[in-house]
Structure formats: structure tokens, C-alpha cells
Amino acid sequence: MKSGLGPKVSRHWRTMPAIPKEIHPGVPDYSTVHEAVGDLFSPVTNKSDWSKFRLTDDQIAQFNRDGYLLNVPILSPEQCDRILDDYKYFINKDEKHPGMDLLYEYHSNQTGDPTRVLMHCLGHWRMTQLFHDLVFLPSVVVPASQLLDPSGKEVPVRFWHDQLFAKPPHHGGVVAWHQDYSYWTRTKPMMHLTVHIALDEQFEQNGALKYITGSHKWNRNGNPLPVTDFNFADMESIQTILNDEEKAAFKPITGNLKKGHASFHHALAVHGSYGNRSDVPRRAAVLNYFADGVKSDSDEELLKGISIPKGNKMEGQFFPIVYDPAWAA
């Protein structure tokens, strides 16, 4: 695809910035606004501009073959640095955001081991303007529309949830091998996609994201592999559930994502990352999407405080449309 660092766009003109509703005085909940509200990128002025963010046929073919696509330009280093400034609310004890109760999950160290620290949270798009607007980034949502439907048809895209993963220098923890949809079976059918954005350069020593090529075809009677560690701490626990053929094919590929670049991966692509033993941090922003039309498959909470009756379409305040191919037609 063409670089996402060129003209900045959204889906339509906006004459006045949208104003999010406040949950407490001075604490807005940005999930109440379903378009970009800040200056991370600028509004679209011409529907033909959407085509600038499309993947090429070769990129789509590579994704379908391997289950992932690496080093797609998404953000400039300057945009990454702006977003990283908001990261302080989740990794600095003395700078907590007043809206921390908006998060669906927050783990200052999900491993529980001070020698293997992994900060992990979900729901921060509700808390800051930059994390909110990242959800609507055209260089993310247009490719998502091209990749979500296995038939190759471009589809409207809804936001599922976001995640942050931070590994500090020297003692950053692992993220165990897994398939994302193993954690998402409360939504069906499986038409989901993950976008992992490197806010710092990723390399072997600082715990770069890794993939198993072709593992998006691994399943158990049409279902994803079972979860082996809900806290991501036991790196190799997946080996206990793989068959001989899968073990033979288990040859990790290191993403080596550049700062501001992203990987796009299938909901069944096996991926993980080892610890950070370098002198620099490894911080990432993850965006998860699904195709419009996916339904709830549970009467339990889908995310903290959010329920949709089983069989009903996933939509509403917390699952907005972020791109529709009709906007470019």
C-alpha cells in the first residue's frame, strides 16, 4: 500500500469538532464520538482520497497466504512521539489519568513477576483524544476493509477494542504464543482483524512481535486453538496443544517492525513475543476490528460493563463503524 504518511483524511467534512460527553466533571468519554476529533490527521475532502490507503493485490495475496502482513507504514515518528506522551498515564505511577475507570482492563504488570514486567490494558480509546483518533486512522481502516472478509469483498469495518502492550528495558515480560480469536469466541462469525502498531522500533533484543507463517489455518473442528495462558506469561505453553504437523511448522518469523509501522494479522495467526532485555522500551498500540454484521454470542459481558444480548448485532456506542467502502464510491 502507499505510505500512510501523506495526506491526512477522514470520511467527511467537519465544520465543528465533535464534543465527547463527560463521565465526571472534566473527564470526557471519547467513545461517545464516532469520528476523529483532534489533529492526529485531517478530515477527508474528497472521496477519491480513500484510495491512497488501499493495499495492493500483492499485499492482500501475501496476507491470505501467510496470515499476516509486516511493516505497513502507518504513522510518522513525530505522530508516534505524540501518542507515546499519552502512554505516561499507564506506565507512570505518578501520572494516572482521572478516567482510569473507563478502561475495560488494566494490568500494570500482567505477569505478576517484577523481573518480567508487561503492562497491558484495554479501552484507552475512551480516555485520550490521540488514542481515540488512532482508531479511525485511514491507513488502518481502509486495509482492514480489504482483509476482513475471506471472500475478498470489501466490507464496512467496526471497532472491537484496543490494547496497549509495554515492556520496559532490561526486564520486560513475554506475550505467550496465541491466536487472538481464542479470546474472542463470544462474538461470531469470525471476521476479525488485528493491527499491531510499533510506537518504538522492534527488534530481537527488545521483544519484537513474531509470527508462525500459515498458522491462520490451524483450528480444532473449525474452532480456534484453546487458550493455554490467560495472562500470556507461559511463552511456550502452546506446545502442549499442537499436533505433530503444527510443531514441525512452528518456525517463528520476527517482525522487526519499524517505528510507526504496523503488522496486520488474521484472527487465527499464531503470534507472540519474548522479553525485553535491551536498553530501550518496547511499546505498542494494538487495534482490533471486525466486519459489520458480527453478532454477540454471549449474554455475559463482552467487555467490562458492556453487554449485547446473544444473537444481536455488535453495534452502538462502543463498536462504531470506522470505515465503509460506500464512503469511497
Coordinates of C-alpha atoms in Angstrom, one line a residue:
M1 CA 0.0 0.0 0.0
K2 CA 1.0 3.6 -0.3
S3 CA 2.5 5.3 2.8
G4 CA 0.1 6.5 5.4
L5 CA 2.3 9.5 6.0
G6 CA 0.9 11.5 3.1
P7 CA -2.4 13.5 3.0
K8 CA -4.4 13.1 6.2
V9 CA -8.1 12.2 5.7
S10 CA -11.4 11.3 7.4
R11 CA -14.7 10.4 5.9
H12 CA -16.3 13.8 5.5
W13 CA -16.1 17.5 6.2
R14 CA -16.4 18.5 9.8
T15 CA -17.2 22.2 10.4
M16 CA -17.1 22.0 14.2
P17 CA -15.2 19.5 16.4
A18 CA -17.4 16.9 18.0
I19 CA -17.6 17.2 21.8
P20 CA -17.5 13.9 23.8
K21 CA -19.8 13.5 26.8
E22 CA -18.2 13.7 30.3
I23 CA -18.5 10.9 32.8
H24 CA -17.1 13.1 35.6
P25 CA -16.5 16.8 35.5
G26 CA -13.6 17.4 33.2
V27 CA -13.3 13.7 32.2
P28 CA -14.7 13.1 28.7
D29 CA -15.6 9.6 27.4
Y30 CA -14.4 9.7 23.8
S31 CA -16.4 6.6 22.9
T32 CA -19.4 8.9 22.6
V33 CA -17.9 10.4 19.4
H34 CA -17.6 8.2 16.3
E35 CA -15.2 10.3 14.3
A36 CA -11.8 11.8 14.8
V37 CA -11.9 14.9 17.0
G38 CA -8.3 16.1 17.0
D39 CA -5.3 16.8 14.7
L40 CA -3.6 13.5 14.5
F41 CA -4.9 13.5 10.9
S42 CA -7.2 15.9 9.0
P43 CA -10.7 15.3 7.6
V44 CA -11.3 13.9 4.1
T45 CA -12.1 16.4 1.5
N46 CA -12.6 14.1 -1.5
K47 CA -13.9 10.6 -1.5
S48 CA -11.2 9.6 -4.0
D49 CA -8.6 10.2 -1.3
W50 CA -9.6 6.9 0.3
S51 CA -7.8 5.0 -2.5
K52 CA -4.4 6.3 -1.3
F53 CA -4.6 3.9 1.7
R54 CA -5.5 0.8 -0.2
L55 CA -3.3 -2.3 -0.1
T56 CA -2.0 -3.7 -3.3
D57 CA -3.2 -7.0 -4.7
D58 CA 0.2 -8.5 -3.9
Q59 CA -0.1 -7.4 -0.2
I60 CA -3.6 -8.9 0.0
A61 CA -2.3 -12.2 -1.5
Q62 CA 0.6 -12.3 1.0
F63 CA -1.8 -11.8 3.9
N64 CA -4.0 -14.6 2.7
R65 CA -1.0 -16.9 2.2
D66 CA 0.9 -16.2 5.4
G67 CA -1.8 -14.9 7.8
Y68 CA 0.0 -11.6 8.4
L69 CA 1.5 -8.6 6.7
L70 CA 4.5 -6.8 8.1
N71 CA 5.9 -3.2 8.1
V72 CA 3.0 -1.3 6.6
P73 CA 3.7 2.5 7.2
I74 CA 1.0 3.9 9.5
L75 CA 2.4 6.8 11.5
S76 CA 5.3 9.2 11.3
P77 CA 7.9 9.2 14.1
E78 CA 6.5 12.5 15.2
Q79 CA 3.0 11.1 15.4
C80 CA 4.3 8.2 17.4
D81 CA 6.0 10.5 19.9
R82 CA 2.8 12.4 20.4
I83 CA 0.9 9.2 21.2
L84 CA 3.7 8.0 23.4
D85 CA 3.3 11.1 25.5
D86 CA -0.2 9.7 26.4
Y87 CA 1.4 6.4 27.4
K88 CA 2.6 8.0 30.6
Y89 CA -0.9 7.6 32.1
F90 CA -0.5 3.8 32.0
I91 CA 3.2 3.3 32.9
N92 CA 4.0 6.1 35.3
K93 CA 2.6 5.7 38.8
D94 CA 2.6 9.4 39.5
E95 CA 0.6 10.4 36.3
K96 CA -2.5 8.3 36.4
H97 CA -5.4 9.5 34.2
P98 CA -8.5 10.7 36.1
G99 CA -10.6 8.4 33.9
M100 CA -8.9 5.1 34.6
D101 CA -12.3 3.6 35.4
L102 CA -13.1 3.8 31.7
L103 CA -10.7 1.0 31.0
Y104 CA -12.0 -2.5 30.3
E105 CA -8.8 -4.0 31.7
Y106 CA -5.7 -2.6 33.3
H107 CA -2.6 -4.6 34.4
S108 CA 0.4 -2.6 35.5
N109 CA 2.2 -6.0 35.3
Q110 CA 0.1 -8.8 34.0
T111 CA 2.8 -11.4 34.8
G112 CA 2.9 -10.6 38.5
D113 CA 6.7 -11.1 38.3
P114 CA 8.8 -7.9 38.9
T115 CA 11.6 -9.4 36.8
R116 CA 9.2 -9.8 33.8
V117 CA 7.1 -6.7 33.5
L118 CA 4.2 -6.5 31.0
M119 CA 1.8 -3.5 31.1
H120 CA -1.3 -4.4 29.3
C121 CA -4.6 -2.5 29.1
L122 CA -7.8 -2.3 27.0
G123 CA -10.2 0.6 26.5
H124 CA -7.9 3.6 26.5
W125 CA -9.5 4.9 23.3
R126 CA -12.2 6.2 25.6
M127 CA -9.7 8.3 27.6
T128 CA -7.5 10.5 25.4
Q129 CA -8.0 12.3 22.1
L130 CA -5.0 10.7 20.4
F131 CA -5.8 7.1 21.3
H132 CA -9.4 7.8 20.3
D133 CA -8.4 9.2 16.9
L134 CA -5.9 6.4 16.2
V135 CA -8.9 4.0 16.0
F136 CA -10.2 5.9 12.9
L137 CA -6.8 6.3 11.1
P138 CA -7.4 5.8 7.3
S139 CA -4.2 3.9 6.8
V140 CA -5.5 1.3 9.2
V141 CA -9.2 1.1 8.5
V142 CA -9.1 1.0 4.7
P143 CA -6.8 -2.0 4.6
A144 CA -9.0 -3.6 7.3
S145 CA -11.9 -3.4 4.9
Q146 CA -9.9 -5.3 2.3
L147 CA -8.7 -8.0 4.6
L148 CA -11.7 -8.9 6.9
D149 CA -13.8 -10.9 4.5
P150 CA -12.2 -14.2 3.4
S151 CA -14.1 -13.9 0.1
G152 CA -12.1 -10.8 -0.8
K153 CA -15.1 -8.5 -0.7
E154 CA -14.5 -5.1 0.9
V155 CA -16.8 -4.7 3.9
P156 CA -17.8 -2.0 6.4
V157 CA -15.5 -2.1 9.4
R158 CA -16.4 -1.8 13.1
F159 CA -14.1 -1.2 16.0
W160 CA -13.8 -4.1 18.6
H161 CA -11.3 -2.9 21.2
D162 CA -7.8 -1.5 21.6
Q163 CA -4.8 -2.7 23.6
L164 CA -1.5 -1.4 24.8
F165 CA 1.5 -3.6 25.5
A166 CA 4.6 -2.1 27.1
K167 CA 7.8 -3.9 28.0
P168 CA 10.3 -1.8 30.0
P169 CA 14.1 -2.1 29.3
H170 CA 16.0 -5.0 30.8
H171 CA 13.1 -6.8 32.4
G172 CA 10.2 -6.6 30.0
G173 CA 7.9 -9.7 30.0
V174 CA 6.8 -12.0 27.3
V175 CA 3.5 -12.3 25.4
A176 CA 2.9 -16.1 25.1
W177 CA 2.1 -17.6 21.7
H178 CA -1.6 -17.5 21.0
Q179 CA -4.4 -16.9 18.4
D180 CA -6.5 -13.8 19.1
Y181 CA -9.8 -15.3 18.3
S182 CA -9.3 -17.9 21.1
Y183 CA -10.1 -14.9 23.4
W184 CA -13.0 -13.6 21.2
T185 CA -15.3 -16.5 20.7
R186 CA -18.1 -14.6 22.4
T187 CA -18.5 -12.8 19.0
K188 CA -19.4 -14.7 15.8
P189 CA -18.8 -15.3 13.0
M190 CA -15.0 -15.0 13.0
M191 CA -14.4 -11.9 10.8
H192 CA -11.8 -10.2 12.9
L193 CA -8.5 -8.5 12.3
T194 CA -5.7 -7.2 14.5
V195 CA -3.4 -4.3 13.7
H196 CA -0.2 -4.0 15.8
I197 CA 1.5 -0.6 15.6
A198 CA 5.1 -0.3 16.8
L199 CA 5.5 3.0 18.6
D200 CA 9.1 2.1 19.2
E201 CA 11.3 0.2 16.8
Q202 CA 11.1 -3.5 17.5
F203 CA 14.0 -5.9 17.2
E204 CA 15.0 -9.3 18.6
Q205 CA 16.5 -8.0 21.8
N206 CA 13.6 -5.8 22.9
G207 CA 10.9 -8.4 22.4
A208 CA 9.7 -7.9 18.8
L209 CA 6.5 -9.4 17.7
K210 CA 6.8 -12.8 16.0
Y211 CA 4.5 -14.9 13.8
I212 CA 4.2 -18.5 12.7
T213 CA 3.6 -18.5 8.9
G214 CA 0.5 -20.3 7.8
S215 CA -0.8 -20.8 11.3
H216 CA -4.0 -18.9 10.5
K217 CA -5.2 -22.2 9.0
W218 CA -4.8 -24.0 12.3
N219 CA -8.0 -24.9 14.1
R220 CA -9.9 -27.6 16.0
N221 CA -13.0 -28.6 14.2
G222 CA -13.5 -25.1 12.9
N223 CA -12.8 -23.5 16.4
P224 CA -9.6 -21.7 17.4
L225 CA -6.9 -23.3 19.4
P226 CA -7.7 -23.4 23.2
V227 CA -6.3 -20.7 25.4
T228 CA -3.3 -22.0 27.3
D229 CA -2.4 -18.9 29.4
F230 CA -4.9 -16.1 30.0
N231 CA -2.1 -13.9 31.4
F232 CA 0.3 -14.5 28.4
A233 CA 3.1 -15.4 30.8
D234 CA 4.0 -19.0 29.8
M235 CA 5.7 -18.4 26.5
E236 CA 5.8 -22.0 25.2
S237 CA 2.6 -23.4 26.7
I238 CA 1.0 -23.6 23.3
Q239 CA 3.3 -26.5 22.5
T240 CA 1.2 -28.7 24.8
I241 CA -1.8 -28.5 22.4
L242 CA -0.1 -28.6 19.0
N243 CA -0.2 -31.7 16.8
D244 CA 2.9 -33.1 15.1
E245 CA 2.3 -31.3 11.9
E246 CA 1.9 -28.0 13.6
K247 CA 5.0 -28.5 15.7
A248 CA 7.0 -29.2 12.6
A249 CA 5.7 -26.0 11.0
F250 CA 6.4 -23.9 14.2
K251 CA 9.2 -21.7 12.8
P252 CA 8.9 -18.1 14.2
I253 CA 9.4 -15.1 11.9
T254 CA 10.5 -11.9 13.6
G255 CA 8.5 -8.9 12.5
N256 CA 11.3 -6.3 13.1
L257 CA 8.7 -3.5 12.9
K258 CA 10.0 0.0 12.3
K259 CA 8.7 2.9 14.5
G260 CA 5.4 3.9 13.1
H261 CA 4.9 0.8 11.1
A262 CA 2.3 -1.9 11.7
S263 CA 1.6 -5.6 11.1
F264 CA -1.9 -6.7 10.1
H265 CA -2.8 -10.2 11.1
H266 CA -5.6 -12.8 10.8
A267 CA -7.6 -13.6 13.9
L268 CA -6.1 -17.2 13.9
A269 CA -2.5 -16.2 13.1
V270 CA -0.3 -17.6 16.0
H271 CA 1.9 -14.8 17.3
G272 CA 3.8 -13.8 20.4
S273 CA 6.9 -12.0 21.7
Y274 CA 9.7 -12.7 24.0
G275 CA 11.0 -10.5 26.8
N276 CA 12.8 -7.1 26.5
R277 CA 16.5 -7.5 27.5
S278 CA 17.6 -4.3 25.7
D279 CA 18.4 -0.8 26.9
V280 CA 15.3 0.7 25.3
P281 CA 11.5 0.3 25.9
R282 CA 9.2 -1.6 23.6
R283 CA 5.8 0.0 23.4
A284 CA 3.0 -0.9 21.0
A285 CA -0.6 0.1 20.3
V286 CA -3.0 -2.6 19.1
L287 CA -6.3 -2.0 17.3
N288 CA -8.8 -4.8 16.8
Y289 CA -11.7 -4.7 14.3
F290 CA -14.5 -6.9 13.0
A291 CA -16.7 -6.8 9.9
D292 CA -20.1 -5.1 10.2
G293 CA -22.6 -7.8 10.9
V294 CA -20.7 -9.8 13.5
K295 CA -23.0 -10.7 16.4
S296 CA -22.8 -11.3 20.1
D297 CA -22.6 -15.0 21.1
S298 CA -23.0 -14.4 24.8
D299 CA -25.4 -12.9 27.3
E300 CA -22.4 -12.2 29.6
E301 CA -20.3 -9.0 29.4
L302 CA -18.4 -8.7 26.2
L303 CA -16.1 -6.1 27.8
K304 CA -16.3 -4.6 31.2
G305 CA -19.7 -3.0 31.7
I306 CA -20.8 -3.8 28.1
S307 CA -23.3 -6.4 27.1
I308 CA -25.2 -7.2 23.9
P309 CA -27.8 -10.0 24.0
K310 CA -26.7 -13.2 22.4
G311 CA -27.7 -13.2 18.7
N312 CA -27.8 -9.4 18.4
K313 CA -25.6 -7.4 16.1
M314 CA -22.5 -5.9 17.6
E315 CA -23.0 -2.1 17.3
G316 CA -23.7 1.0 19.2
Q317 CA -21.6 3.4 21.3
F318 CA -18.7 1.1 21.9
F319 CA -18.5 -0.6 18.5
P320 CA -18.6 2.2 15.9
I321 CA -18.3 2.0 12.1
V322 CA -14.8 3.3 11.3
Y323 CA -14.9 2.8 7.6
D324 CA -17.5 1.9 4.9
P325 CA -16.4 1.3 1.3
A326 CA -19.5 3.3 0.3
W327 CA -17.7 6.4 1.5
A328 CA -15.3 6.0 -1.4
A329 CA -17.9 5.1 -4.0

